[in-house]
Coordinates of C-alpha atoms in Angstrom, one line a residue:
I1 CA -0.2 -0.2 0.1
L2 CA 2.6 2.6 1.0
M3 CA 4.8 1.8 -2.1
V4 CA 1.5 2.4 -4.2
M5 CA 1.0 5.7 -2.3
M6 CA 4.8 6.6 -3.1
L7 CA 5.3 5.6 -6.8
V8 CA 2.1 5.9 -7.9
G9 CA 0.7 8.9 -5.6
F10 CA 3.5 11.1 -5.5
G11 CA 5.0 10.1 -9.0
Y12 CA 2.0 11.0 -10.5
L13 CA 1.3 14.0 -8.7
M14 CA 4.7 15.6 -10.3
T15 CA 3.5 15.0 -13.9
F16 CA 1.9 18.4 -13.8
M17 CA 4.9 19.5 -16.0
Q18 CA 4.1 18.5 -19.7
Y19 CA 7.6 17.6 -20.7
Y20 CA 8.7 15.9 -17.5
G21 CA 6.3 13.2 -16.9
L22 CA 8.6 10.1 -17.5
G23 CA 11.0 12.1 -14.9
A24 CA 8.4 12.7 -12.3
V25 CA 7.5 8.9 -12.1
G26 CA 10.8 7.6 -13.2
F27 CA 13.1 9.5 -10.6
C28 CA 10.0 8.8 -8.3
L29 CA 11.0 5.2 -8.4
L30 CA 15.1 5.5 -8.1
V31 CA 14.4 7.6 -5.2
S32 CA 12.3 5.3 -3.3
A33 CA 14.6 1.9 -4.4
L34 CA 17.4 3.9 -3.2
G35 CA 16.1 4.9 -0.5
M36 CA 14.8 1.8 0.8
Q37 CA 18.2 0.2 0.8
W38 CA 19.9 2.9 2.5
G39 CA 17.3 3.8 5.3
L40 CA 17.3 0.3 6.4
I41 CA 21.3 0.7 6.8
V42 CA 21.3 4.4 8.5
D43 CA 18.0 3.6 10.5
S44 CA 19.4 0.6 12.1
F45 CA 22.3 2.4 12.9
W46 CA 20.9 5.0 14.7
I47 CA 19.0 3.0 16.8
Q48 CA 21.6 0.7 17.7
L49 CA 23.6 4.0 18.3
Q50 CA 21.4 5.5 21.1
H51 CA 20.9 2.3 22.7
N52 CA 24.8 1.0 22.5
D53 CA 23.5 -2.1 21.1
W54 CA 25.5 -3.5 18.2
H55 CA 24.0 -6.2 16.2
G56 CA 22.7 -6.9 12.6
I57 CA 20.1 -5.0 10.8
H58 CA 16.7 -6.7 11.3
F59 CA 15.0 -6.9 8.0
D60 CA 11.3 -7.8 8.0
L61 CA 8.4 -6.6 6.7
Y62 CA 7.8 -4.2 9.6
S63 CA 11.4 -2.5 9.4
M64 CA 10.6 -1.9 5.4
F65 CA 7.2 -0.6 6.7
L66 CA 9.0 1.9 8.9
V67 CA 11.6 2.9 6.3
T68 CA 9.1 3.2 3.7
T69 CA 7.0 5.9 5.7
F70 CA 10.5 7.9 5.8
I71 CA 11.1 7.4 2.3
G72 CA 8.6 10.7 2.2
A73 CA 10.7 13.0 2.7
P74 CA 13.3 12.7 0.2
L75 CA 10.1 12.1 -2.3
I76 CA 9.0 15.7 -0.6
S77 CA 12.3 17.4 -1.3
L78 CA 12.2 16.1 -4.9
G79 CA 9.0 17.8 -5.4
G80 CA 11.4 21.1 -4.9
V81 CA 13.8 20.5 -7.0
I82 CA 12.3 18.1 -9.9
G83 CA 13.4 19.1 -13.2
K84 CA 16.3 21.3 -11.9
V85 CA 18.7 18.2 -11.0
T86 CA 20.4 15.6 -12.4
P87 CA 20.0 11.6 -11.6
F88 CA 23.4 11.8 -9.8
Q89 CA 22.4 15.0 -7.6
L90 CA 19.3 13.0 -6.7
I91 CA 21.6 10.2 -5.6
I92 CA 23.1 12.5 -2.9
M93 CA 20.2 14.1 -2.1
V94 CA 18.9 10.4 -0.8
L95 CA 21.8 9.3 0.8
V96 CA 22.7 12.9 2.9
E97 CA 19.2 13.6 3.4
F98 CA 17.8 10.4 4.7
T99 CA 21.0 10.1 6.8
C100 CA 19.5 13.6 8.8
Q101 CA 16.0 12.5 9.0
T102 CA 16.4 9.3 10.1
F103 CA 18.3 10.7 12.8
V104 CA 16.3 13.6 13.8
T105 CA 13.6 11.1 14.2
E106 CA 15.1 8.1 15.5
V107 CA 17.5 10.0 18.2
L108 CA 15.6 13.6 18.8
L109 CA 12.0 13.1 18.3
L110 CA 11.2 9.5 19.4
G111 CA 14.3 9.0 21.2
Q112 CA 14.9 11.5 23.3
L113 CA 11.7 13.7 23.2
K114 CA 9.4 11.3 22.9
V115 CA 7.3 13.3 20.6
V116 CA 3.7 12.1 19.6
D117 CA 3.7 11.9 15.7
L118 CA 2.1 9.1 14.3
G119 CA 1.7 10.0 11.2
G120 CA 5.0 11.6 10.5
T121 CA 3.9 15.1 10.6
L122 CA 7.0 16.9 11.7
A123 CA 9.3 13.8 11.4
V124 CA 8.5 13.5 7.4
H125 CA 6.6 16.8 6.1
M126 CA 8.9 19.6 7.0
F127 CA 11.8 18.7 4.8
G128 CA 12.7 19.5 1.6
L129 CA 12.5 23.9 1.2
A130 CA 15.8 24.5 2.1
V131 CA 17.4 22.0 -0.6
A132 CA 15.3 24.2 -3.1
Y133 CA 16.2 27.4 -2.2
M134 CA 20.4 26.3 -2.2
V135 CA 19.5 24.9 -5.8
G136 CA 18.6 28.1 -7.2
N137 CA 16.0 29.6 -9.5
P138 CA 16.2 28.2 -13.1
K139 CA 16.0 30.4 -15.8
T140 CA 12.8 28.7 -17.3
E141 CA 8.9 27.5 -16.1
P142 CA 7.6 24.2 -16.3
A143 CA 4.8 24.0 -19.0
A144 CA 1.6 22.4 -18.4
S145 CA -1.2 21.1 -20.2
A146 CA -4.6 19.7 -19.6
T147 CA -3.6 15.9 -20.1
S148 CA -0.7 16.5 -17.4
D149 CA -3.0 18.2 -15.0
I150 CA -5.2 15.5 -15.4
L151 CA -2.5 12.7 -14.9
S152 CA -1.4 15.2 -11.8
L153 CA -5.2 15.1 -10.7
I154 CA -4.7 11.1 -10.7
G155 CA -1.6 11.0 -8.3
T156 CA -3.7 13.2 -6.1
T157 CA -6.8 10.7 -6.0
F158 CA -4.2 7.9 -4.8
L159 CA -2.4 9.6 -2.3
W160 CA -5.7 10.9 -0.7
V161 CA -7.3 7.1 -0.6
Y162 CA -3.8 5.4 0.9
W163 CA -3.6 8.4 3.4
P164 CA -5.5 7.1 6.2
S165 CA -3.9 3.9 6.0
F166 CA -0.5 5.9 5.8
V167 CA -0.8 7.3 9.1
S168 CA -2.5 4.5 10.6
G169 CA 0.2 2.2 9.9
Y170 CA 2.2 1.5 13.0
T171 CA -1.1 1.4 15.0
E172 CA -1.9 -2.1 16.5
K173 CA -4.5 -4.4 13.8
D174 CA -8.0 -3.4 14.8
S175 CA -7.2 -1.5 18.2
P176 CA -9.3 1.4 19.1
A177 CA -6.2 3.6 17.9
Q178 CA -6.1 2.4 14.4
Q179 CA -10.5 3.1 14.4
R180 CA -9.5 6.7 15.7
A181 CA -6.3 7.4 13.4
L182 CA -8.1 6.0 10.0
T183 CA -11.8 8.0 10.7
N184 CA -10.0 11.1 11.8
T185 CA -7.6 11.1 8.8
I186 CA -10.5 10.6 6.7
M187 CA -12.0 13.4 8.0
S188 CA -9.5 15.5 8.2
L189 CA -9.0 15.1 4.1
C190 CA -12.6 15.5 3.8
A191 CA -12.8 19.0 5.3
S192 CA -9.5 20.0 3.2
T193 CA -10.8 19.1 0.3
V194 CA -14.1 21.3 0.4
T195 CA -12.2 24.2 1.8
A196 CA -9.5 23.8 -1.4
F197 CA -12.0 23.8 -3.7
A198 CA -13.9 26.9 -2.2
C199 CA -10.9 28.7 -1.3
S200 CA -9.3 27.9 -5.0
S201 CA -12.4 29.5 -7.0
Y202 CA -12.1 32.5 -4.5
F203 CA -8.3 33.0 -4.7
N204 CA -8.7 32.6 -8.4
K205 CA -11.2 35.5 -8.8
Y206 CA -9.5 37.9 -6.5
L207 CA -6.6 37.8 -8.3
N208 CA -7.4 36.9 -11.6
K209 CA -10.9 37.6 -12.1
D210 CA -11.6 34.0 -12.8
S211 CA -13.8 32.6 -10.5
R212 CA -12.8 28.6 -11.8
F213 CA -10.8 26.3 -9.7
R214 CA -7.0 26.1 -10.3
P215 CA -5.6 22.8 -11.0
V216 CA -2.7 23.2 -8.7
D217 CA -5.2 23.8 -5.8
I218 CA -7.3 21.1 -6.1
Q219 CA -4.2 18.8 -6.8
N220 CA -2.1 19.7 -4.1
A221 CA -4.8 21.6 -1.2
T222 CA -7.3 19.4 -0.8
L223 CA -4.3 16.7 0.8
A224 CA -3.4 19.2 3.5
G225 CA -5.7 17.6 6.1
G226 CA -3.8 14.3 6.1
V227 CA -0.6 16.1 6.7
S228 CA -1.5 18.5 9.9
I229 CA -3.5 15.8 11.2
G230 CA -0.6 13.1 11.6
C231 CA 0.1 14.3 15.1
L232 CA -3.1 14.0 16.4
A233 CA -4.4 10.9 14.3
N234 CA -4.5 8.2 17.3
M235 CA -5.8 10.4 19.7
D236 CA -10.1 10.5 21.0
L237 CA -10.7 13.7 19.3
N238 CA -14.1 15.5 18.8
P239 CA -14.9 15.4 15.4
G240 CA -16.1 19.4 15.3
L241 CA -12.0 19.6 16.0
T242 CA -10.8 16.9 12.9
L243 CA -12.7 18.8 10.8
F244 CA -11.4 22.0 11.7
V245 CA -7.6 21.2 11.3
G246 CA -8.6 19.6 7.9
A247 CA -10.5 22.8 6.9
I248 CA -7.6 25.4 8.1
S249 CA -4.7 23.5 6.7
G250 CA -6.6 23.3 3.0
F251 CA -7.4 27.2 3.6
L252 CA -3.4 27.2 4.3
S253 CA -2.3 25.5 1.6
A254 CA -4.4 27.1 -1.1
F255 CA -3.2 30.6 0.5
G256 CA 0.3 29.4 0.1
Y257 CA -0.5 28.8 -3.5
A258 CA -2.1 31.8 -4.3
Y259 CA 0.2 34.3 -2.5
I260 CA 3.2 32.7 -0.1
Q261 CA 4.7 30.8 -2.8
P262 CA 4.7 34.4 -5.7
Y263 CA 6.4 36.0 -2.8
L264 CA 9.0 33.7 -1.6
L265 CA 10.5 33.5 -5.5
D266 CA 9.8 37.5 -5.6
T267 CA 11.5 38.4 -2.3
F268 CA 13.7 35.6 -1.9
D269 CA 14.4 34.2 -5.2
L270 CA 13.2 30.4 -3.8
H271 CA 11.8 28.3 -6.3
D272 CA 9.6 25.7 -5.7
T273 CA 8.7 23.3 -8.5
C274 CA 6.0 21.6 -6.9
G275 CA 5.3 23.6 -4.3
I276 CA 6.0 21.6 -1.3
N277 CA 6.0 24.5 1.1
N278 CA 2.1 24.4 0.6
L279 CA 1.4 21.2 0.7
H280 CA 4.2 19.8 3.4
G281 CA 6.3 22.4 5.1
M282 CA 3.3 24.9 6.5
P283 CA 0.5 22.0 7.1
S284 CA 3.5 20.5 9.2
I285 CA 4.1 23.1 11.2
L286 CA 0.4 23.9 11.7
G287 CA -0.2 20.1 13.1
G288 CA 2.7 20.3 14.9
I289 CA 1.1 23.8 16.8
I290 CA -2.3 22.0 17.0
S291 CA -1.1 18.9 18.8
V292 CA 0.4 21.3 21.2
I293 CA -2.4 23.5 22.1
V294 CA -4.8 19.8 22.4
I295 CA -2.5 17.9 24.6
A296 CA -1.8 21.3 26.7
M297 CA -5.6 21.9 26.9
Q298 CA -6.4 18.0 27.5
G299 CA -3.5 16.4 28.8
S300 CA -5.0 15.1 31.7
S301 CA -7.9 13.1 29.7
D302 CA -7.2 9.8 28.3
L303 CA -6.2 10.6 25.0
Y304 CA -4.7 7.5 24.0
N305 CA -5.9 5.1 26.9
Y306 CA -3.0 6.4 28.9
K307 CA -2.4 9.5 30.6
F308 CA 0.2 12.2 29.0
E309 CA 3.1 13.3 31.2
G310 CA 2.9 16.8 32.4
T311 CA 5.7 17.9 30.1
Q312 CA 4.5 16.3 27.0
A313 CA 2.8 19.7 25.6
Y314 CA 6.7 21.1 25.7
M315 CA 8.3 17.9 24.1
Q316 CA 5.7 18.9 21.1
L317 CA 6.6 22.1 20.9
I318 CA 10.3 21.8 21.2
G319 CA 10.2 18.7 18.9
I320 CA 8.5 21.2 16.1
F321 CA 11.6 23.9 16.7
V322 CA 14.0 20.8 16.4
T323 CA 12.8 19.2 13.2
L324 CA 12.6 22.6 11.5
A325 CA 16.3 23.5 12.7
T326 CA 17.8 20.2 11.5
A327 CA 15.6 20.2 8.1
I328 CA 17.0 23.7 7.4
A329 CA 20.4 23.0 8.6
C330 CA 20.3 19.6 6.7
G331 CA 18.7 21.3 3.4
L332 CA 21.3 23.7 3.3
L333 CA 23.9 21.5 3.8
T334 CA 22.6 18.9 1.0
G335 CA 21.6 21.9 -1.6
K336 CA 25.3 22.9 -1.4
L337 CA 26.5 19.8 -2.2
L338 CA 24.0 19.8 -5.1
T339 CA 25.5 22.8 -6.5
L340 CA 28.9 21.6 -7.0
F341 CA 27.8 19.3 -9.6
A342 CA 25.1 21.7 -11.4
P343 CA 23.5 20.7 -14.5
K344 CA 24.3 22.1 -17.9
N345 CA 20.9 20.3 -19.6
E346 CA 17.4 22.3 -20.1
A347 CA 15.6 22.2 -17.1
F348 CA 11.9 20.6 -16.8
H349 CA 12.3 18.3 -19.9
D350 CA 12.7 14.9 -20.3
A351 CA 14.8 14.9 -23.4
A352 CA 17.7 15.7 -21.0
W353 CA 17.7 12.0 -19.1
W354 CA 15.6 10.1 -21.5
E355 CA 14.9 8.9 -24.9
I356 CA 12.0 10.4 -26.6
V357 CA 10.1 8.4 -29.0
D358 CA 8.2 11.2 -31.6
E359 CA 4.4 10.3 -31.9
P360 CA 3.9 9.4 -35.3
K361 CA 0.8 11.6 -35.5
T362 CA 2.9 14.3 -34.5
K363 CA 5.4 13.7 -37.3
E364 CA 2.6 13.2 -39.9
F365 CA 1.0 16.4 -38.7
Q366 CA 4.1 18.7 -39.2
H367 CA 4.7 16.6 -42.4
V368 CA 1.2 17.5 -44.1
H369 CA 1.4 20.8 -42.5
H370 CA 5.0 22.2 -44.0
H371 CA 4.0 20.2 -47.4
Y372 CA 0.0 21.6 -47.5
G373 CA -0.8 24.5 -45.3
S374 CA -3.4 24.0 -42.8
V375 CA -5.9 21.2 -44.5
A376 CA -8.5 22.0 -42.8
T377 CA -9.4 25.5 -43.7
G378 CA -8.3 25.0 -47.5
E379 CA -5.0 27.0 -47.8
G380 CA -2.6 25.9 -50.4
N381 CA 0.5 23.9 -49.6
S382 CA 3.8 25.4 -49.1
N383 CA 4.9 25.6 -53.2
G384 CA 1.4 28.6 -53.4
N385 CA -0.7 26.0 -55.1
S386 CA -4.0 25.7 -53.8
N387 CA -5.8 22.7 -53.7
E388 CA -8.9 22.8 -55.4
G389 CA -12.0 21.5 -54.5
G390 CA -10.1 20.3 -51.1
E391 CA -8.3 17.8 -53.0
H392 CA -4.7 16.3 -51.1
D393 CA -2.6 13.4 -51.6
N394 CA -3.7 10.8 -49.6
S395 CA -0.5 9.3 -49.6
I396 CA 1.1 11.5 -46.8
I397 CA -2.4 11.9 -44.6
P398 CA -3.5 9.1 -42.3
T399 CA -6.9 8.2 -43.3
S400 CA -9.8 5.9 -41.9
N401 CA -11.2 2.9 -43.9
N402 CA -13.9 5.0 -45.0
N403 CA -11.2 7.9 -46.7
D404 CA -12.3 10.3 -44.0
T405 CA -9.2 12.7 -43.4
K406 CA -7.7 12.5 -40.4
I407 CA -4.7 14.6 -39.2

């Protein structure tokens, strides 16, 4: 389930770029496969280091599941730099960032601070933006098309469907905690989805005098509720609070795409290809802050079928700052390393790294248009000779069985 979410969900979510579909899906596969292997090593290393208990790596489905959830961090970072880096740079990014991310999760958040973060709100979603800042602003912007937007929306639907399973994966099977994690995540996603549609129309109308929905909002802001609810998912929450978390995260994400992302680009020259700050960065901070408030207000109640320690809210707050600081420092370091191997190829185009097969229809249309002009309008060919009566050479133009012309 998680690999479907990572490969199909994240991979197709990034196919909004018209000429970078192969790179979006293919490099997601590369990052996930490399992250799985490297993650098993570094995650086991940090666990054994803090317990001073050295042994061979435990390799089973649970350890693979654990590492698969951590793959989300380098995949999110990929979203910030996709189309601007080489495959070799991606390998460097995975190795360095996975090492830092597993350290902050296993040693700091879970080992020392005992932070509550079932769905990886802090541990996974805060990484990536600093790397995008260091990589820099490309000379061109990625092109989009109706087809690429549809493919991206397919990725959104896969992520939407599998996100509750991602969040509840660590809970005991058929336990009340699992039921709470599933229902809370689903309701939060529903709220962020409805809010994303409303905000997309409103912000577009305010900015562009056009009340239609923007694909980028629906592709991303609809998922923000799943990001923010991760810290709270298996708590015994009021449904109204769950809906509030989803709604405010959906609003924040849509607001980010409309206002904050352009501001960061114009002011700090921070180019964020997929808008990871809007879908992951800001909603993760929001989720962390809400977890602090909820635990502080209900710390004496039975949120987890056991009582929190009195300092748990402080640990949550410290966890936010520790993760944010580590993510920024790691991102700056990783980005600096990537700049040592800056690509010279055209950005946001598959042809830089993939063999591209030309579509036959495209060639035929170009051949027809070059020799005959626009057949549909009855224009003459390139030699100036008119096609009287609409006649043309059927040996060049593909036709159907009933000889109706198709171009």
